[in-house]
């Protein structure tokens, strides 16, 4: 048997394995997020192992090609998580290659949101810059753009915000504000792959944008992420920072792309010092493996189907909850969202609390999540690390921290799962209405 024949046999067995182990899986608990996959993900993942290459390789190239069909960015820099993508995006703006007046330096301010995920904000703090927190609008849970002008100071250098739970922020307005004041815009699209605003994909408004491929997101690699940009210089900087800070820009496994590997003269280094070992940035290693990229390659081809399912599930829940607007609000679409979840906010004066409803849902097999860290400035790490920041009053952020939660819309939910989610909500609301009626009758 040749290696190719054996490989084919292994892959056929992997398909059989998928059929036996996963194809007819029954869900018990309905989680609020989760991946959807078939035999392709397992086969490509196994192929990447059988290739014996393992670090960023042919599957990473294929993934990038597919990704570029979704978002036409000039450069797509793959990394090992969305948090790494955020770290890389922000630190790229600190490079010595950026002109001093635009370079992020300690003490500079970066506008962001407190309502969100910590690793959107943490890179700002790690770069010794000052996060400036703006509030959100209640009807989209996105940045309140009316605060941008007021928040501006002579130290402001960038705006770094996420498209909350896949619903685009007013990207035209934020872009125009950044252009007018010569600020960088970093778009955190970790929850929003596939969303569009004014018919342009999110991620194309910023100078640089980030994505996550954690299993909760629109496509997964298990763990993974990407930074995208159209800027030649930012691409070069981001790749250097991702790859240990090296000056060399050869792809993994390639040598001498510059044609002068042993002919560089830089600083105090001996002439001809191997370019592979010249380090021009204070770097990290944030690269992904080809096994991750292989899984992602299978996933990204299914994105249109995944998005359609997410939208259908959101619509089903929206139709149901439109009869309960006295108790709840849910986000209004801004552009064309790629919904990450269905968020419910309990209205003021509602007779039950968030803890009562999420406790009931949990006990009846329905998972929920909150809007991540709520108001991040109230999280223990802000006090524990004595983090310096500037903030607007954040009444809406605080309201959401106390009153919002979300349930899943991910593509692996079946019609039966969606019916069960609605049935459990009905159960809670009826139970609640009965209790309130009894209390009124007493
Ligand atoms: C808005 C946002 N940014 C960044 C991240 C971090 O992504 P990862 O989990 O891949 O590190 C997340 C995580 O879900 C997120 O929701």
Coordinates of C-alpha atoms and ligand atoms in Angstrom, one line a residue:
X1 CA 0.0 0.0 0.0
X2 CA 1.3 3.5 -0.9
X3 CA 1.2 6.3 1.7
X4 CA -1.5 8.0 -0.4
X5 CA -3.6 4.9 -0.4
X6 CA -3.2 4.6 3.3
X7 CA -4.0 8.2 3.8
X8 CA -7.3 7.7 1.9
X9 CA -8.2 4.7 4.0
X10 CA -7.5 6.7 7.2
X11 CA -9.7 9.5 6.0
X12 CA -12.5 7.1 5.1
X13 CA -12.3 5.7 8.6
X14 CA -12.5 9.2 10.0
X15 CA -15.7 9.8 8.1
X16 CA -17.1 6.5 9.5
X17 CA -15.9 7.7 13.0
X18 CA -17.8 10.9 12.5
X19 CA -21.0 9.0 11.6
X20 CA -20.8 6.7 14.6
X21 CA -19.7 9.3 17.2
X22 CA -21.2 12.6 16.2
X23 CA -23.7 12.5 13.4
X24 CA -26.7 11.6 15.5
X25 CA -25.7 13.2 18.7
X26 CA -28.6 14.1 20.9
X27 CA -28.4 17.3 22.9
X28 CA -29.6 17.3 26.5
X29 CA -28.8 20.7 27.8
X30 CA -29.1 23.5 25.2
X31 CA -26.0 25.6 25.4
X32 CA -26.0 29.2 24.4
X33 CA -23.1 28.7 22.0
X34 CA -21.3 25.9 20.4
X35 CA -19.7 24.6 17.2
X36 CA -21.4 22.9 14.3
X37 CA -19.2 20.5 12.3
X38 CA -19.3 17.4 10.2
X39 CA -16.7 14.9 8.9
X40 CA -14.8 17.6 6.9
X41 CA -13.4 19.3 10.0
X42 CA -12.1 15.9 11.4
X43 CA -10.7 14.9 8.0
X44 CA -8.8 18.2 7.4
X45 CA -7.5 18.2 10.9
X46 CA -6.2 14.6 10.5
X47 CA -4.7 15.5 7.1
X48 CA -2.8 18.4 8.8
X49 CA -1.4 15.9 11.3
X50 CA -0.5 13.4 8.6
X51 CA 1.3 16.2 6.6
X52 CA 3.8 16.2 9.5
X53 CA 4.2 19.9 9.1
X54 CA 2.0 21.2 11.9
X55 CA 3.0 24.8 12.1
X56 CA 1.3 27.4 9.9
X57 CA 1.3 25.8 6.4
X58 CA -0.8 24.8 3.5
X59 CA -4.1 24.9 5.4
X60 CA -3.3 28.3 6.7
X61 CA -2.9 29.5 3.1
X62 CA -6.1 27.9 2.1
X63 CA -8.0 29.4 5.0
X64 CA -6.6 32.9 4.1
X65 CA -7.8 32.5 0.5
X66 CA -11.4 31.6 1.7
X67 CA -11.4 34.3 4.3
X68 CA -10.4 36.9 1.7
X69 CA -13.6 35.9 -0.2
X70 CA -15.6 36.9 2.8
X71 CA -13.6 40.1 3.7
X72 CA -11.5 41.5 0.9
X73 CA -8.6 42.6 3.1
X74 CA -5.1 42.9 1.6
X75 CA -3.4 41.2 4.5
X76 CA -4.8 38.5 6.8
X77 CA -2.5 37.6 9.7
X78 CA -3.5 34.4 11.5
X79 CA -2.9 34.1 15.2
X80 CA -3.8 31.6 18.0
X81 CA -6.8 33.5 19.5
X82 CA -9.0 36.5 19.3
X83 CA -7.3 37.9 22.4
X84 CA -3.9 37.5 20.7
X85 CA -5.4 39.3 17.6
X86 CA -6.4 42.2 19.9
X87 CA -3.0 42.2 21.5
X88 CA -1.3 42.2 18.2
X89 CA -3.5 44.9 16.7
X90 CA -3.0 47.3 19.6
X91 CA 0.8 46.7 20.0
X92 CA 1.3 47.1 16.2
X93 CA 0.4 50.8 16.8
X94 CA 3.3 51.1 19.3
X95 CA 5.9 50.2 16.7
X96 CA 8.9 52.5 16.1
X97 CA 8.0 52.2 12.4
X98 CA 4.9 54.4 13.0
X99 CA 5.6 58.1 12.8
X100 CA 5.9 59.5 16.3
X101 CA 2.9 61.7 16.2
X102 CA 0.6 58.7 15.5
X103 CA 2.5 56.1 17.5
X104 CA 0.8 54.8 20.7
X105 CA 2.9 55.7 23.6
X106 CA 2.5 55.3 27.4
X107 CA 0.0 57.8 28.7
X108 CA -1.9 58.1 25.4
X109 CA -5.6 57.6 25.5
X110 CA -7.7 55.0 23.6
X111 CA -11.5 55.2 23.5
X112 CA -13.3 52.0 24.2
X113 CA -16.3 50.4 25.9
X114 CA -16.6 49.1 29.5
X115 CA -19.5 46.9 28.3
X116 CA -17.7 44.0 26.7
X117 CA -15.0 41.4 26.8
X118 CA -11.9 42.2 28.8
X119 CA -9.3 41.3 26.1
X120 CA -10.6 44.2 24.0
X121 CA -9.5 46.6 26.7
X122 CA -6.5 44.7 28.3
X123 CA -4.0 45.4 25.4
X124 CA -4.6 49.1 26.0
X125 CA -3.7 48.8 29.6
X126 CA -0.7 46.4 28.9
X127 CA 0.7 49.1 26.5
X128 CA 0.5 51.6 29.4
X129 CA -2.1 53.6 27.6
X130 CA -5.2 54.9 29.3
X131 CA -8.6 53.4 28.3
X132 CA -11.4 56.0 28.1
X133 CA -14.7 54.4 28.6
X134 CA -17.8 55.5 26.7
X135 CA -21.4 54.4 27.4
X136 CA -23.5 52.2 25.1
X137 CA -26.9 52.8 23.5
X138 CA -29.7 50.6 25.0
X139 CA -31.3 49.7 21.7
X140 CA -28.2 48.2 20.1
X141 CA -25.8 47.7 23.0
X142 CA -23.1 49.4 20.9
X143 CA -21.1 52.6 21.4
X144 CA -23.0 55.8 22.0
X145 CA -21.4 57.8 19.2
X146 CA -22.7 61.1 20.6
X147 CA -20.0 60.9 23.3
X148 CA -17.1 60.6 20.9
X149 CA -16.5 64.4 20.5
X150 CA -16.7 65.0 24.2
X151 CA -14.4 62.2 25.1
X152 CA -11.6 63.5 22.8
X153 CA -8.5 64.9 24.4
X154 CA -5.1 66.0 23.1
X155 CA -3.9 62.6 24.2
X156 CA -6.4 60.5 22.2
X157 CA -4.7 58.4 19.6
X158 CA -7.2 55.6 18.9
X159 CA -10.6 54.1 19.1
X160 CA -10.8 50.3 19.9
X161 CA -14.3 48.9 20.1
X162 CA -16.2 45.7 19.3
X163 CA -19.4 45.1 17.3
X164 CA -21.4 44.0 20.3
X165 CA -22.6 40.5 20.0
X166 CA -22.4 40.6 16.2
X167 CA -24.5 43.8 15.7
X168 CA -22.5 46.4 13.8
X169 CA -21.8 49.7 15.5
X170 CA -22.3 52.8 13.3
X171 CA -19.0 52.2 11.6
X172 CA -19.4 55.1 9.1
X173 CA -19.7 57.6 12.0
X174 CA -16.9 56.2 14.0
X175 CA -14.7 56.0 10.9
X176 CA -15.5 59.6 10.0
X177 CA -14.7 60.7 13.5
X178 CA -11.3 58.9 13.5
X179 CA -10.4 60.3 10.1
X180 CA -11.3 63.8 11.1
X181 CA -9.1 63.6 14.2
X182 CA -6.3 61.5 12.7
X183 CA -7.0 58.6 15.1
X184 CA -6.5 54.9 14.5
X185 CA -9.6 52.7 14.5
X186 CA -9.3 49.1 15.6
X187 CA -12.5 47.1 15.0
X188 CA -12.9 44.1 17.3
X189 CA -15.0 41.8 15.0
X190 CA -14.4 38.7 17.3
X191 CA -18.2 38.3 17.6
X192 CA -19.2 39.6 14.2
X193 CA -17.6 37.7 11.4
X194 CA -20.0 37.9 8.4
X195 CA -21.8 41.1 9.6
X196 CA -22.0 44.1 7.3
X197 CA -22.8 47.7 7.6
X198 CA -23.9 49.8 4.7
X199 CA -23.2 46.8 2.5
X200 CA -19.5 46.7 3.6
X201 CA -18.2 43.8 5.7
X202 CA -17.3 44.7 9.3
X203 CA -13.6 44.7 9.6
X204 CA -13.2 46.9 6.5
X205 CA -13.9 50.2 8.3
X206 CA -10.9 50.1 10.7
X207 CA -7.2 50.6 10.0
X208 CA -6.9 47.2 11.5
X209 CA -9.5 44.6 12.6
X210 CA -9.6 41.4 14.7
X211 CA -11.4 38.1 14.6
X212 CA -11.8 35.1 16.9
X213 CA -12.2 31.5 16.0
X214 CA -13.1 30.2 19.4
X215 CA -15.9 27.6 19.3
X216 CA -18.6 30.1 20.3
X217 CA -17.9 32.2 17.2
X218 CA -19.3 32.1 13.7
X219 CA -16.5 29.8 12.6
X220 CA -14.1 27.9 14.8
X221 CA -10.6 26.5 14.7
X222 CA -10.9 25.3 18.4
X223 CA -8.8 28.3 19.3
X224 CA -7.6 30.9 16.7
X225 CA -7.9 34.4 15.5
X226 CA -6.9 36.8 12.8
X227 CA -5.8 40.4 12.3
X228 CA -6.6 42.1 9.0
X229 CA -5.4 45.3 7.5
X230 CA -4.9 46.9 4.1
X231 CA -1.8 48.9 5.3
X232 CA 1.6 47.5 4.1
X233 CA 3.4 48.9 7.1
X234 CA 0.9 47.5 9.7
X235 CA 1.1 44.1 8.0
X236 CA 4.9 44.1 8.3
X237 CA 4.8 45.2 11.9
X238 CA 2.0 42.8 13.0
X239 CA 3.9 39.8 11.4
X240 CA 7.1 40.8 13.1
X241 CA 5.4 41.1 16.5
X242 CA 3.5 37.8 16.0
X243 CA 6.8 36.0 15.0
X244 CA 9.0 36.8 18.1
X245 CA 9.7 40.4 16.9
X246 CA 12.0 39.3 14.1
X247 CA 13.0 41.5 11.3
X248 CA 12.8 38.7 8.7
X249 CA 9.5 38.3 6.9
X250 CA 10.0 34.8 5.4
X251 CA 7.0 32.5 5.7
X252 CA 7.4 29.6 8.1
X253 CA 9.8 27.1 6.6
X254 CA 11.2 29.5 4.0
X255 CA 14.6 31.2 3.9
X256 CA 16.1 34.2 2.3
X257 CA 13.0 35.9 0.8
X258 CA 14.8 39.2 1.0
X259 CA 17.7 37.8 -1.0
X260 CA 20.2 39.2 1.4
X261 CA 19.9 36.9 4.4
X262 CA 23.6 37.2 5.2
X263 CA 24.2 40.7 4.0
X264 CA 22.3 42.9 6.5
X265 CA 24.0 45.6 8.5
X266 CA 21.8 46.6 11.4
X267 CA 22.8 48.6 14.6
X268 CA 25.7 47.0 16.5
X269 CA 25.2 43.6 15.0
X270 CA 28.1 42.0 13.1
X271 CA 27.8 42.5 9.4
X272 CA 25.9 39.7 7.7
X273 CA 24.3 38.5 10.9
X274 CA 21.6 36.0 9.9
X275 CA 18.5 38.0 9.1
X276 CA 16.4 35.2 10.7
X277 CA 17.9 36.2 14.1
X278 CA 17.6 40.0 13.8
X279 CA 14.9 41.2 16.1
X280 CA 13.6 44.7 15.5
X281 CA 10.5 44.6 17.8
X282 CA 9.8 43.5 21.3
X283 CA 7.9 40.5 20.0
X284 CA 5.6 37.6 21.0
X285 CA 4.9 34.3 19.5
X286 CA 1.2 34.3 18.7
X287 CA 1.2 31.9 15.7
X288 CA -1.3 29.2 15.1
X289 CA -0.8 25.6 14.0
X290 CA -1.8 24.1 10.7
X291 CA -4.2 21.7 12.5
X292 CA -6.1 24.8 13.7
X293 CA -6.1 26.3 10.2
X294 CA -7.3 23.0 8.7
X295 CA -10.4 22.9 11.0
X296 CA -11.0 26.6 10.1
X297 CA -10.7 25.8 6.4
X298 CA -13.5 23.3 6.6
X299 CA -15.6 25.8 8.7
X300 CA -15.2 29.0 6.7
X301 CA -16.7 27.4 3.6
X302 CA -19.9 26.8 5.6
X303 CA -20.1 30.5 6.8
X304 CA -23.0 31.5 4.6
X305 CA -25.1 28.6 5.9
X306 CA -24.1 29.3 9.5
X307 CA -25.0 33.0 9.1
X308 CA -28.4 32.1 7.6
X309 CA -29.2 29.8 10.5
X310 CA -28.1 32.4 13.1
X311 CA -30.4 35.0 11.4
X312 CA -33.3 32.5 11.3
X313 CA -32.9 31.7 15.0
X314 CA -32.7 35.3 15.9
X315 CA -35.9 36.1 14.0
X316 CA -37.8 33.2 15.6
X317 CA -36.9 34.5 19.1
X318 CA -37.6 38.1 18.1
X319 CA -41.1 37.1 16.8
X320 CA -41.8 35.4 20.1
X321 CA -40.5 38.2 22.3
X322 CA -42.3 40.9 20.4
X323 CA -45.4 39.8 22.5
X324 CA -43.5 40.3 25.7
X325 CA -42.1 43.8 25.2
X326 CA -43.6 44.9 28.5
X327 CA -41.0 42.8 30.2
X328 CA -38.0 42.7 27.8
X329 CA -36.2 44.6 25.2
X330 CA -33.9 43.0 22.6
X331 CA -31.3 44.6 20.3
X332 CA -32.4 46.4 17.1
X333 CA -30.3 45.4 14.1
X334 CA -27.9 48.0 12.8
X335 CA -27.0 47.1 9.3
X336 CA -26.8 43.4 8.7
X337 CA -25.7 41.6 11.9
X338 CA -24.1 38.3 12.3
X339 CA -25.9 37.5 15.5
X340 CA -23.7 36.0 18.3
X341 CA -26.7 35.5 20.6
X342 CA -30.2 36.8 21.4
X343 CA -29.9 39.3 24.2
X344 CA -32.7 40.1 26.5
X345 CA -32.8 43.1 28.8
X346 CA -35.3 43.1 31.6
X347 CA -37.2 46.4 31.5
X348 CA -37.5 48.7 34.6
X349 CA -40.4 47.8 36.8
X350 CA -40.5 44.2 35.5
X351 CA -41.8 42.0 38.3
X352 CA -39.0 39.3 38.1
X353 CA -35.3 39.6 38.3
X354 CA -32.6 38.4 35.9
X355 CA -31.4 35.9 38.5
X356 CA -34.9 34.4 38.7
X357 CA -35.2 33.9 35.0
X358 CA -31.7 32.6 34.3
X359 CA -32.0 30.3 37.3
X360 CA -35.2 28.9 35.8
X361 CA -33.7 28.5 32.4
X362 CA -30.7 26.7 33.7
X363 CA -32.9 24.4 35.8
X364 CA -34.9 23.6 32.6
X365 CA -31.9 22.9 30.4
X366 CA -31.3 26.2 28.7
X367 CA -27.9 27.9 29.0
X368 CA -27.5 31.6 29.2
X369 CA -24.6 34.1 29.2
X370 CA -24.2 37.7 30.3
X371 CA -22.8 40.6 28.2
X372 CA -19.4 39.3 29.1
X373 CA -17.8 41.4 31.9
X374 CA -20.7 43.9 32.1
X375 CA -19.1 47.1 33.3
X376 CA -15.4 46.1 33.2
X377 CA -14.4 48.9 35.5
X378 CA -16.3 47.1 38.3
X379 CA -14.5 43.8 37.7
X380 CA -12.1 42.8 40.5
X381 CA -9.0 43.0 38.3
X382 CA -9.5 46.8 37.8
X383 CA -9.1 47.3 41.6
X384 CA -6.6 44.5 42.1
X385 CA -4.3 45.9 39.5
X386 CA -5.1 49.5 40.4
X387 CA -5.8 50.3 36.7
X388 CA -5.8 53.9 35.6
X389 CA -8.6 54.9 33.3
X390 CA -10.9 57.8 32.4
X391 CA -14.6 57.3 32.1
X392 CA -17.9 58.9 31.2
X393 CA -20.9 58.1 33.5
X394 CA -22.0 54.6 32.4
X395 CA -25.7 54.3 33.3
X396 CA -26.6 52.1 30.3
X397 CA -23.5 49.9 30.8
X398 CA -24.5 49.4 34.5
X399 CA -28.1 48.8 33.6
X400 CA -27.0 46.0 31.2
X401 CA -24.6 44.6 33.8
X402 CA -27.6 44.2 36.1
X403 CA -30.4 43.3 33.7
X404 CA -29.2 41.7 30.5
X405 CA -28.5 38.1 29.4
X406 CA -28.5 36.1 26.2
X407 CA -29.5 32.8 24.9
X408 CA -28.0 31.0 21.8
X409 CA -28.8 31.3 18.1
X410 CA -25.9 29.1 16.9
X411 CA -26.4 27.0 13.8
X412 CA -26.2 23.7 15.7
X413 CA -29.6 24.4 17.3
X414 CA -32.4 22.3 15.7
X415 CA -36.0 23.3 15.2
X416 CA -36.7 21.2 18.3
X417 CA -34.1 23.1 20.3
X418 CA -35.6 26.4 19.3
X419 CA -39.1 25.2 20.2
X420 CA -37.8 24.0 23.6
X421 CA -36.2 27.4 24.3
X422 CA -39.5 29.1 23.6
X423 CA -41.4 26.5 25.6
X424 CA -39.2 27.1 28.6
X425 CA -39.6 30.8 28.4
X426 CA -43.4 30.4 28.2
X427 CA -43.2 28.1 31.2
X428 CA -41.4 30.8 33.2
X429 CA -43.7 33.6 32.1
X430 CA -46.9 31.6 32.8
X431 CA -45.6 30.4 36.2
X432 CA -44.7 34.0 37.0
X433 CA -48.1 35.3 35.8
X434 CA -49.8 32.7 38.0
X435 CA -47.7 33.6 41.1
X436 CA -48.4 37.3 40.5
X437 CA -52.1 36.7 40.1
X438 CA -52.2 34.6 43.3
X439 CA -50.4 37.4 45.2
X440 CA -52.9 39.9 43.8
X441 CA -55.8 37.7 44.8
X442 CA -54.6 37.4 48.4
Ligands
LIG1 C1 -15.6 41.0 21.6 C2 -14.5 39.9 21.9 N1 -13.2 40.2 21.7 C3 -12.3 39.3 21.9 C4 -12.6 38.0 22.4 C5 -11.5 37.0 22.7 O1 -11.4 36.0 21.7 P1 -10.7 34.6 22.1 O2 -11.6 33.9 23.0 O3 -10.5 33.9 20.8 O4 -9.4 35.0 22.8 C6 -13.9 37.7 22.6 C7 -14.2 36.3 23.1 O5 -15.2 35.8 22.9 C8 -14.9 38.6 22.4 O6 -16.2 38.4 22.6

